[in-house]
mmCIF file of C-alpha atoms in Angstrom:
data_model
loop_
_atom_site.group_PDB
_atom_site.id
_atom_site.type_symbol
_atom_site.label_atom_id
_atom_site.label_comp_id
_atom_site.label_asym_id
_atom_site.label_seq_id
_atom_site.Cartn_x
_atom_site.Cartn_y
_atom_site.Cartn_z
ATOM 1 C CA MET Q 1 8.525 0.007 -11.567
ATOM 2 C CA ASN Q 2 11.124 1.150 -14.077
ATOM 3 C CA PRO Q 3 12.576 -1.092 -16.846
ATOM 4 C CA ARG Q 4 16.014 -1.315 -15.185
ATOM 5 C CA THR Q 5 14.449 -2.748 -12.045
ATOM 6 C CA ILE Q 6 12.392 -5.240 -14.027
ATOM 7 C CA MET Q 7 15.542 -6.359 -15.859
ATOM 8 C CA LEU Q 8 17.339 -6.803 -12.545
ATOM 9 C CA ILE Q 9 14.525 -8.994 -11.247
ATOM 10 C CA ALA Q 10 14.685 -11.111 -14.386
ATOM 11 C CA CYS Q 11 18.443 -11.557 -14.130
ATOM 12 C CA VAL Q 12 18.859 -12.271 -10.438
ATOM 13 C CA LEU Q 13 19.269 -15.872 -9.326
ATOM 14 C CA ALA Q 14 18.381 -16.032 -5.656
ATOM 15 C CA SER Q 15 19.912 -18.627 -3.415
ATOM 16 C CA GLY Q 16 16.734 -20.581 -2.669
ATOM 17 C CA GLU Q 17 18.347 -22.023 0.444
ATOM 18 C CA ALA Q 18 16.310 -23.251 3.375
ATOM 19 C CA PRO Q 19 15.650 -20.944 6.351
ATOM 20 C CA ALA Q 20 17.654 -21.154 9.536
ATOM 21 C CA GLN Q 21 16.810 -23.990 11.892
ATOM 22 C CA GLY Q 22 15.020 -23.444 15.169
ATOM 23 C CA THR Q 23 12.517 -20.903 13.860
ATOM 24 C CA LEU Q 24 8.819 -20.721 14.619
ATOM 25 C CA PHE Q 25 7.312 -19.773 11.239
ATOM 26 C CA ASP Q 26 4.900 -22.719 11.186
ATOM 27 C CA TYR Q 27 4.376 -23.250 14.900
ATOM 28 C CA SER Q 28 0.776 -22.766 16.043
ATOM 29 C CA GLY Q 29 0.742 -24.046 19.631
ATOM 30 C CA PRO Q 30 -0.951 -22.123 22.460
ATOM 31 C CA ASP Q 31 2.394 -20.790 23.672
ATOM 32 C CA ARG Q 32 3.370 -19.487 20.226
ATOM 33 C CA MET Q 33 3.894 -15.829 21.178
ATOM 34 C CA GLN Q 34 5.753 -16.677 24.388
ATOM 35 C CA ARG Q 35 8.147 -18.844 22.393
ATOM 36 C CA ILE Q 36 8.631 -16.181 19.722
ATOM 37 C CA VAL Q 37 9.336 -13.467 22.307
ATOM 38 C CA ALA Q 38 11.844 -15.644 24.173
ATOM 39 C CA ALA Q 39 13.674 -16.616 20.972
ATOM 40 C CA ALA Q 40 13.677 -13.028 19.711
ATOM 41 C CA LYS Q 41 15.176 -11.717 22.953
ATOM 42 C CA LYS Q 42 18.002 -14.202 22.641
ATOM 43 C CA GLU Q 43 18.806 -12.892 19.169
ATOM 44 C CA GLY Q 44 18.568 -9.340 20.480
ATOM 45 C CA SER Q 45 18.281 -7.376 17.243
ATOM 46 C CA LEU Q 46 17.024 -7.302 13.670
ATOM 47 C CA THR Q 47 17.682 -5.335 10.493
ATOM 48 C CA MET Q 48 14.938 -3.915 8.308
ATOM 49 C CA TYR Q 49 15.150 -2.503 4.774
ATOM 50 C CA THR Q 50 12.248 -0.133 4.187
ATOM 51 C CA THR Q 51 10.793 2.903 2.464
ATOM 52 C CA PHE Q 52 9.057 3.965 5.694
ATOM 53 C CA ALA Q 53 9.445 7.715 6.310
ATOM 54 C CA GLU Q 54 12.359 8.496 8.615
ATOM 55 C CA LYS Q 55 10.340 11.007 10.647
ATOM 56 C CA ASP Q 56 7.751 8.319 11.454
ATOM 57 C CA GLN Q 57 10.168 5.550 12.401
ATOM 58 C CA PRO Q 58 10.516 6.394 16.122
ATOM 59 C CA THR Q 59 6.729 6.360 16.640
ATOM 60 C CA LEU Q 60 6.616 2.842 15.275
ATOM 61 C CA ILE Q 61 9.921 1.368 16.456
ATOM 62 C CA LYS Q 62 10.413 2.736 19.988
ATOM 63 C CA PRO Q 63 7.388 0.948 21.537
ATOM 64 C CA PHE Q 64 8.581 -2.357 20.056
ATOM 65 C CA GLU Q 65 12.128 -1.948 21.359
ATOM 66 C CA ALA Q 66 10.915 -0.820 24.797
ATOM 67 C CA LYS Q 67 8.510 -3.733 25.211
ATOM 68 C CA TYR Q 68 10.617 -6.577 23.852
ATOM 69 C CA GLY Q 69 14.209 -5.431 24.314
ATOM 70 C CA VAL Q 70 15.000 -6.173 20.681
ATOM 71 C CA ARG Q 71 16.882 -3.460 18.783
ATOM 72 C CA VAL Q 72 15.767 -2.545 15.257
ATOM 73 C CA SER Q 73 18.375 -1.288 12.787
ATOM 74 C CA ILE Q 74 16.894 0.409 9.716
ATOM 75 C CA TRP Q 75 18.217 1.057 6.239
ATOM 76 C CA ARG Q 76 15.836 3.358 4.405
ATOM 77 C CA ALA Q 77 15.726 4.263 0.719
ATOM 78 C CA GLY Q 78 13.307 4.637 -2.180
ATOM 79 C CA THR Q 79 11.369 1.653 -3.486
ATOM 80 C CA ASP Q 80 13.689 0.799 -6.372
ATOM 81 C CA LYS Q 81 16.815 1.011 -4.210
ATOM 82 C CA VAL Q 82 15.357 -1.226 -1.495
ATOM 83 C CA LEU Q 83 14.362 -3.759 -4.134
ATOM 84 C CA GLN Q 84 17.702 -3.652 -5.917
ATOM 85 C CA ARG Q 85 19.755 -3.994 -2.734
ATOM 86 C CA THR Q 86 17.700 -6.928 -1.481
ATOM 87 C CA LEU Q 87 17.943 -8.740 -4.809
ATOM 88 C CA ALA Q 88 21.661 -8.057 -5.215
ATOM 89 C CA GLU Q 89 22.523 -9.258 -1.712
ATOM 90 C CA ALA Q 90 20.507 -12.443 -2.191
ATOM 91 C CA ALA Q 91 22.325 -13.145 -5.451
ATOM 92 C CA ALA Q 92 25.661 -12.606 -3.680
ATOM 93 C CA LYS Q 93 24.560 -14.817 -0.755
ATOM 94 C CA LYS Q 94 25.039 -11.883 1.581
ATOM 95 C CA TYR Q 95 22.532 -12.329 4.374
ATOM 96 C CA ASP Q 96 22.223 -9.039 6.271
ATOM 97 C CA VAL Q 97 18.525 -8.242 6.108
ATOM 98 C CA ASP Q 98 15.867 -9.794 8.343
ATOM 99 C CA VAL Q 99 12.725 -7.879 7.386
ATOM 100 C CA ILE Q 100 11.676 -5.964 4.279
ATOM 101 C CA HIS Q 101 8.841 -3.447 4.331
ATOM 102 C CA PHE Q 102 7.708 -1.626 1.186
ATOM 103 C CA GLY Q 103 5.151 -1.823 -1.634
ATOM 104 C CA SER Q 104 3.233 -5.056 -2.232
ATOM 105 C CA PRO Q 105 4.132 -5.344 -5.954
ATOM 106 C CA GLU Q 106 7.820 -5.190 -5.071
ATOM 107 C CA MET Q 107 7.255 -7.665 -2.248
ATOM 108 C CA GLU Q 108 5.709 -10.007 -4.790
ATOM 109 C CA ALA Q 109 8.841 -9.609 -6.917
ATOM 110 C CA LEU Q 110 10.953 -10.754 -3.957
ATOM 111 C CA SER Q 111 8.641 -13.715 -3.451
ATOM 112 C CA ARG Q 112 9.182 -14.831 -7.040
ATOM 113 C CA GLU Q 113 12.912 -14.809 -6.472
ATOM 114 C CA LYS Q 114 12.542 -17.120 -3.433
ATOM 115 C CA ILE Q 115 13.880 -14.463 -1.072
ATOM 116 C CA LEU Q 116 10.978 -14.488 1.396
ATOM 117 C CA GLU Q 117 9.885 -17.037 3.994
ATOM 118 C CA PRO Q 118 6.223 -18.149 4.305
ATOM 119 C CA VAL Q 119 4.638 -17.336 7.660
ATOM 120 C CA LYS Q 120 1.677 -18.996 9.301
ATOM 121 C CA SER Q 121 0.202 -16.349 11.595
ATOM 122 C CA PRO Q 122 -3.135 -16.230 13.435
ATOM 123 C CA VAL Q 123 -3.308 -12.477 12.829
ATOM 124 C CA HIS Q 124 -3.705 -13.004 9.084
ATOM 125 C CA LYS Q 125 -7.411 -13.681 9.572
ATOM 126 C CA ASP Q 126 -7.890 -10.171 10.999
ATOM 127 C CA LEU Q 127 -6.517 -8.368 7.949
ATOM 128 C CA GLN Q 128 -8.422 -6.682 5.134
ATOM 129 C CA PRO Q 129 -9.315 -8.984 2.208
ATOM 130 C CA GLY Q 130 -6.423 -9.207 -0.219
ATOM 131 C CA SER Q 131 -3.763 -8.540 2.426
ATOM 132 C CA VAL Q 132 -2.149 -12.003 2.374
ATOM 133 C CA PRO Q 133 -1.360 -13.869 -0.866
ATOM 134 C CA PRO Q 134 -1.817 -17.648 -1.000
ATOM 135 C CA HIS Q 135 1.932 -18.260 -0.597
ATOM 136 C CA ARG Q 136 1.926 -16.292 2.727
ATOM 137 C CA GLU Q 137 5.350 -14.776 2.047
ATOM 138 C CA TRP Q 138 4.237 -11.226 2.790
ATOM 139 C CA ALA Q 139 1.291 -9.450 4.372
ATOM 140 C CA ALA Q 140 -0.084 -5.934 3.977
ATOM 141 C CA THR Q 141 0.543 -3.654 6.960
ATOM 142 C CA LEU Q 142 -0.941 -0.348 5.846
ATOM 143 C CA LEU Q 143 -3.164 0.908 3.061
ATOM 144 C CA SER Q 144 -2.830 4.058 1.002
ATOM 145 C CA VAL Q 145 -6.495 4.612 0.199
ATOM 146 C CA TRP Q 146 -7.624 6.833 -2.628
ATOM 147 C CA VAL Q 147 -10.655 8.869 -1.622
ATOM 148 C CA GLN Q 148 -12.701 11.516 -3.387
ATOM 149 C CA VAL Q 149 -12.085 15.090 -2.288
ATOM 150 C CA TYR Q 150 -14.199 18.215 -2.808
ATOM 151 C CA ASN Q 151 -14.123 21.938 -2.156
ATOM 152 C CA THR Q 152 -16.840 22.624 0.408
ATOM 153 C CA ASN Q 153 -17.455 26.135 -0.983
ATOM 154 C CA LEU Q 154 -18.169 24.808 -4.455
ATOM 155 C CA VAL Q 155 -19.814 21.421 -3.904
ATOM 156 C CA LYS Q 156 -22.691 20.663 -1.557
ATOM 157 C CA LYS Q 157 -22.436 17.495 0.472
ATOM 158 C CA GLY Q 158 -25.934 16.481 -0.617
ATOM 159 C CA ASP Q 159 -24.899 16.635 -4.271
ATOM 160 C CA LEU Q 160 -21.955 14.250 -3.943
ATOM 161 C CA PRO Q 161 -21.973 11.119 -6.112
ATOM 162 C CA LYS Q 162 -22.857 7.924 -4.295
ATOM 163 C CA THR Q 163 -21.482 5.482 -6.886
ATOM 164 C CA TYR Q 164 -18.807 5.565 -9.571
ATOM 165 C CA ARG Q 165 -21.551 5.645 -12.200
ATOM 166 C CA ASP Q 166 -22.934 8.845 -10.654
ATOM 167 C CA LEU Q 167 -19.805 10.587 -11.938
ATOM 168 C CA LEU Q 168 -21.437 10.461 -15.400
ATOM 169 C CA ASP Q 169 -24.015 13.033 -14.237
ATOM 170 C CA PRO Q 170 -23.614 16.221 -16.330
ATOM 171 C CA ARG Q 171 -23.350 18.297 -13.135
ATOM 172 C CA TRP Q 172 -19.693 17.192 -12.971
ATOM 173 C CA LYS Q 173 -18.769 18.484 -16.418
ATOM 174 C CA GLY Q 174 -15.467 20.379 -16.161
ATOM 175 C CA LYS Q 175 -15.235 19.797 -12.401
ATOM 176 C CA LEU Q 176 -13.305 16.528 -12.095
ATOM 177 C CA GLY Q 177 -9.596 16.064 -11.441
ATOM 178 C CA ILE Q 178 -7.259 13.077 -11.147
ATOM 179 C CA GLU Q 179 -3.617 12.422 -10.328
ATOM 180 C CA ALA Q 180 -1.692 11.766 -13.537
ATOM 181 C CA LYS Q 181 -0.033 8.491 -12.520
ATOM 182 C CA ASP Q 182 -2.868 6.642 -10.792
ATOM 183 C CA GLU Q 183 -3.171 3.841 -13.326
ATOM 184 C CA ASP Q 184 -3.514 1.283 -10.487
ATOM 185 C CA TRP Q 185 -6.680 3.053 -9.317
ATOM 186 C CA PHE Q 186 -7.910 3.211 -12.902
ATOM 187 C CA ALA Q 187 -7.340 -0.533 -13.458
ATOM 188 C CA SER Q 188 -9.188 -1.429 -10.266
ATOM 189 C CA VAL Q 189 -12.177 0.786 -11.072
ATOM 190 C CA VAL Q 190 -12.288 -0.799 -14.537
ATOM 191 C CA ASP Q 191 -12.784 -4.111 -12.696
ATOM 192 C CA VAL Q 192 -15.450 -2.603 -10.438
ATOM 193 C CA MET Q 193 -17.344 -1.276 -13.465
ATOM 194 C CA GLY Q 194 -17.576 -4.675 -15.134
ATOM 195 C CA GLY Q 195 -14.022 -5.358 -16.266
ATOM 196 C CA GLY Q 196 -12.580 -5.544 -19.752
ATOM 197 C CA GLU Q 197 -14.250 -3.469 -22.467
ATOM 198 C CA LYS Q 198 -17.272 -2.731 -20.272
ATOM 199 C CA GLY Q 199 -15.117 -1.158 -17.577
ATOM 200 C CA LEU Q 200 -12.983 0.725 -20.093
ATOM 201 C CA GLN Q 201 -16.119 2.051 -21.780
ATOM 202 C CA PHE Q 202 -17.192 3.592 -18.473
ATOM 203 C CA PHE Q 203 -14.051 5.734 -18.500
ATOM 204 C CA ARG Q 204 -14.441 6.577 -22.195
ATOM 205 C CA ASP Q 205 -17.979 7.772 -21.476
ATOM 206 C CA LEU Q 206 -16.872 9.711 -18.387
ATOM 207 C CA VAL Q 207 -14.112 11.515 -20.271
ATOM 208 C CA ALA Q 208 -16.349 12.243 -23.271
ATOM 209 C CA ARG Q 209 -19.201 13.633 -21.168
ATOM 210 C CA ASN Q 210 -17.474 15.451 -18.322
ATOM 211 C CA GLY Q 211 -13.719 15.460 -18.915
ATOM 212 C CA ILE Q 212 -11.072 14.861 -16.260
ATOM 213 C CA SER Q 213 -8.189 17.274 -15.669
ATOM 214 C CA ALA Q 214 -4.916 15.674 -14.576
ATOM 215 C CA ARG Q 215 -2.369 16.967 -12.072
ATOM 216 C CA THR Q 216 0.986 15.392 -11.257
ATOM 217 C CA GLY Q 217 1.259 14.742 -7.522
ATOM 218 C CA HIS Q 218 -1.406 14.006 -4.935
ATOM 219 C CA THR Q 219 -0.368 16.942 -2.760
ATOM 220 C CA LEU Q 220 -0.745 19.302 -5.717
ATOM 221 C CA LEU Q 221 -4.159 17.870 -6.557
ATOM 222 C CA ASN Q 222 -5.245 18.256 -2.941
ATOM 223 C CA ASN Q 223 -4.107 21.893 -2.995
ATOM 224 C CA MET Q 224 -5.942 22.508 -6.272
ATOM 225 C CA VAL Q 225 -9.157 21.394 -4.581
ATOM 226 C CA ILE Q 226 -8.516 23.790 -1.695
ATOM 227 C CA ALA Q 227 -7.889 26.613 -4.186
ATOM 228 C CA GLY Q 228 -11.130 25.821 -6.010
ATOM 229 C CA GLU Q 229 -9.435 25.023 -9.319
ATOM 230 C CA VAL Q 230 -10.577 21.388 -9.088
ATOM 231 C CA PRO Q 231 -14.003 21.175 -7.393
ATOM 232 C CA LEU Q 232 -13.935 17.357 -7.115
ATOM 233 C CA ALA Q 233 -10.789 15.205 -7.209
ATOM 234 C CA LEU Q 234 -11.085 11.465 -7.759
ATOM 235 C CA THR Q 235 -7.748 10.216 -6.401
ATOM 236 C CA VAL Q 236 -6.217 11.765 -3.289
ATOM 237 C CA TYR Q 237 -4.845 9.740 -0.378
ATOM 238 C CA ASN Q 238 -7.244 9.981 2.554
ATOM 239 C CA TYR Q 239 -4.873 11.567 5.078
ATOM 240 C CA MET Q 240 -4.165 14.599 2.871
ATOM 241 C CA PRO Q 241 -7.626 16.221 2.887
ATOM 242 C CA GLU Q 242 -8.121 15.175 6.510
ATOM 243 C CA GLN Q 243 -5.001 17.046 7.582
ATOM 244 C CA SER Q 244 -5.968 20.068 5.458
ATOM 245 C CA LYS Q 245 -9.475 20.044 6.938
ATOM 246 C CA ARG Q 246 -8.036 20.126 10.459
ATOM 247 C CA ARG Q 247 -6.139 23.282 9.481
ATOM 248 C CA GLY Q 248 -9.387 24.952 8.422
ATOM 249 C CA ALA Q 249 -9.138 24.549 4.638
ATOM 250 C CA PRO Q 250 -12.438 24.395 2.670
ATOM 251 C CA ILE Q 251 -12.034 20.717 1.871
ATOM 252 C CA ASP Q 252 -13.602 17.401 2.813
ATOM 253 C CA TRP Q 253 -13.540 13.844 1.546
ATOM 254 C CA PHE Q 254 -15.773 10.842 1.022
ATOM 255 C CA ALA Q 255 -15.262 7.353 -0.392
ATOM 256 C CA LEU Q 256 -17.015 5.780 -3.341
ATOM 257 C CA GLU Q 257 -17.194 2.074 -2.593
ATOM 258 C CA PRO Q 258 -15.303 -0.021 -2.955
ATOM 259 C CA ALA Q 259 -12.544 2.438 -2.118
ATOM 260 C CA ILE Q 260 -9.355 1.516 -3.954
ATOM 261 C CA ALA Q 261 -6.105 1.142 -2.008
ATOM 262 C CA ARG Q 262 -2.452 0.402 -2.562
ATOM 263 C CA SER Q 263 -0.744 -1.519 0.197
ATOM 264 C CA ASN Q 264 2.678 -1.629 1.786
ATOM 265 C CA ALA Q 265 3.660 -4.993 3.154
ATOM 266 C CA ILE Q 266 6.113 -6.791 5.378
ATOM 267 C CA GLY Q 267 8.060 -9.946 4.637
ATOM 268 C CA ILE Q 268 10.793 -11.968 6.344
ATOM 269 C CA ALA Q 269 13.972 -12.867 4.490
ATOM 270 C CA ARG Q 270 14.358 -16.611 3.956
ATOM 271 C CA ARG Q 271 17.956 -16.427 5.174
ATOM 272 C CA ALA Q 272 17.353 -13.870 7.932
ATOM 273 C CA PRO Q 273 20.248 -13.821 10.425
ATOM 274 C CA HIS Q 274 17.729 -13.073 13.212
ATOM 275 C CA PRO Q 275 14.659 -15.053 12.108
ATOM 276 C CA ASN Q 276 12.812 -15.115 15.411
ATOM 277 C CA ALA Q 277 13.301 -11.408 16.040
ATOM 278 C CA ALA Q 278 12.055 -10.878 12.483
ATOM 279 C CA LEU Q 279 8.985 -13.012 13.196
ATOM 280 C CA LEU Q 280 8.243 -11.068 16.378
ATOM 281 C CA PHE Q 281 8.460 -7.775 14.470
ATOM 282 C CA TYR Q 282 6.222 -9.226 11.732
ATOM 283 C CA GLU Q 283 3.573 -10.065 14.336
ATOM 284 C CA TYR Q 284 3.980 -6.613 15.877
ATOM 285 C CA MET Q 285 3.510 -4.810 12.581
ATOM 286 C CA LEU Q 286 0.292 -6.699 11.831
ATOM 287 C CA GLY Q 287 -1.049 -6.572 15.385
ATOM 288 C CA GLU Q 288 -0.283 -4.189 18.221
ATOM 289 C CA GLY Q 289 1.891 -1.941 16.045
ATOM 290 C CA GLN Q 290 -1.121 -1.055 13.914
ATOM 291 C CA GLN Q 291 -2.290 1.463 16.525
ATOM 292 C CA TYR Q 292 0.866 3.505 15.956
ATOM 293 C CA LEU Q 293 0.257 3.526 12.218
ATOM 294 C CA VAL Q 294 -3.190 5.018 12.856
ATOM 295 C CA LYS Q 295 -1.643 7.749 15.017
ATOM 296 C CA MET Q 296 0.392 8.764 11.958
ATOM 297 C CA ASP Q 297 -2.760 8.898 9.769
ATOM 298 C CA TYR Q 298 -2.074 5.612 7.986
ATOM 299 C CA VAL Q 299 -4.977 3.245 7.289
ATOM 300 C CA PRO Q 300 -4.273 -0.069 9.065
ATOM 301 C CA SER Q 301 -4.705 -3.403 7.332
ATOM 302 C CA ASN Q 302 -5.990 -4.981 10.560
ATOM 303 C CA THR Q 303 -9.788 -4.692 10.654
ATOM 304 C CA LYS Q 304 -9.842 -4.802 14.464
ATOM 305 C CA ILE Q 305 -8.018 -1.474 14.719
ATOM 306 C CA ALA Q 306 -9.961 1.795 14.682
ATOM 307 C CA SER Q 307 -9.532 3.537 11.333
ATOM 308 C CA PRO Q 308 -10.908 6.640 9.599
ATOM 309 C CA LEU Q 309 -12.189 4.252 6.916
ATOM 310 C CA ARG Q 310 -13.615 1.655 9.271
ATOM 311 C CA GLY Q 311 -16.817 0.315 7.768
ATOM 312 C CA VAL Q 312 -15.837 1.333 4.231
ATOM 313 C CA LYS Q 313 -15.467 -1.527 1.756
ATOM 314 C CA ILE Q 314 -11.887 -1.474 0.451
ATOM 315 C CA LEU Q 315 -10.493 -3.156 -2.654
ATOM 316 C CA GLN Q 316 -6.728 -3.504 -2.774
ATOM 317 C CA THR Q 317 -4.966 -3.149 -6.095
ATOM 318 C CA ASP Q 318 -3.627 -6.411 -7.487
ATOM 319 C CA PRO Q 319 0.160 -6.501 -6.886
ATOM 320 C CA VAL Q 320 0.612 -9.215 -9.526
ATOM 321 C CA ARG Q 321 -1.081 -7.032 -12.133
ATOM 322 C CA SER Q 322 0.942 -4.026 -11.014
ATOM 323 C CA LEU Q 323 4.098 -6.088 -11.481
ATOM 324 C CA ASP Q 324 3.256 -7.836 -14.748
ATOM 325 C CA GLU Q 325 0.921 -5.435 -16.577
ATOM 326 C CA SER Q 326 2.244 -2.004 -15.661
ATOM 327 C CA ASP Q 327 2.936 -0.948 -19.254
ATOM 328 C CA LYS Q 328 -0.478 -2.106 -20.453
ATOM 329 C CA TRP Q 329 -2.433 -0.183 -17.845
ATOM 330 C CA THR Q 330 -0.246 2.909 -18.059
ATOM 331 C CA LYS Q 331 -0.954 3.071 -21.799
ATOM 332 C CA LEU Q 332 -4.696 2.535 -21.349
ATOM 333 C CA PHE Q 333 -4.811 5.210 -18.653
ATOM 334 C CA ASP Q 334 -2.840 7.634 -20.821
ATOM 335 C CA ASP Q 335 -4.897 6.979 -23.966
ATOM 336 C CA ILE Q 336 -8.348 6.964 -22.389
ATOM 337 C CA VAL Q 337 -8.114 9.390 -19.483
ATOM 338 C CA LEU Q 338 -5.167 11.720 -20.036
ATOM 339 C CA LYS Q 339 -5.175 12.124 -23.828
ATOM 340 C CA GLY Q 340 -8.935 11.667 -24.017
ATOM 341 C CA SER Q 341 -9.393 14.698 -21.786
ATOM 342 C CA GLY Q 342 -6.801 16.700 -23.666
ATOM 343 C CA ASN Q 343 -4.330 16.785 -20.782
#
């Protein structure tokens, strides 16, 4: 998150007003979904602000509209613009948005400004650990999982590392690559490797023994593996090598556990003009809508939905740390991994 956005968050004074009356955010009776559907149909529509790719929107939205008869209007932009617009409208007491869907750190920023409404949903229990914060004002919908990717002409499957510590094996000297801005992955693996100085020392040792070449952009790093310039990449999103493999490229992937993931999340605006339609869409995104995310090669947050990483232990990055300690971890990543390897 850039400094201008952080300053905007600090300066905004959200309304903090109570949600609209007649909503079902805390209702848990046996007829909960029937009530939500009926109330949502009366409202008839909802508005979502999101970063979700325009080309993928129909796959996700059309089944919802067809089943429930509730129209979804979408305003799409980059992460910073979605955040800034939501904050600015709340400060101006302009209540247009019902649902926000973008990165979890930014969702946490909205929560701090009292823009989101807590939701009590039975589907929360089905989500991956770390998907719902204690305040229940947002929930992870999809995971961007970093996996390890290798060139099948240069690396034998039987030689692949089985743990993060196996990366210290001298066989990987000069063969490792990483995306140049994956400090969230780095911070999480530091935790996995003992945290604090112990975890940081793991990366110092890895860089000193084997080196890690950095590339800017996950697509570029994926292509470098295909070209054989990076035999083993540490941080590529899982769908990239899978799609390349389907096209016949000499590439495959595996996951060191716990696999590290960023999440996108959904939240309902506290002053949503269509609160029940928003709640219905929230339930959809965490439940039946998850199958459509899988069709688009996303990793679902719902553990009951078939996934290419089903059975793999996943650790989600900490959105609070991403929000509050971005500068710290960017500097550590730069100093230890990027500069340490001479990138």
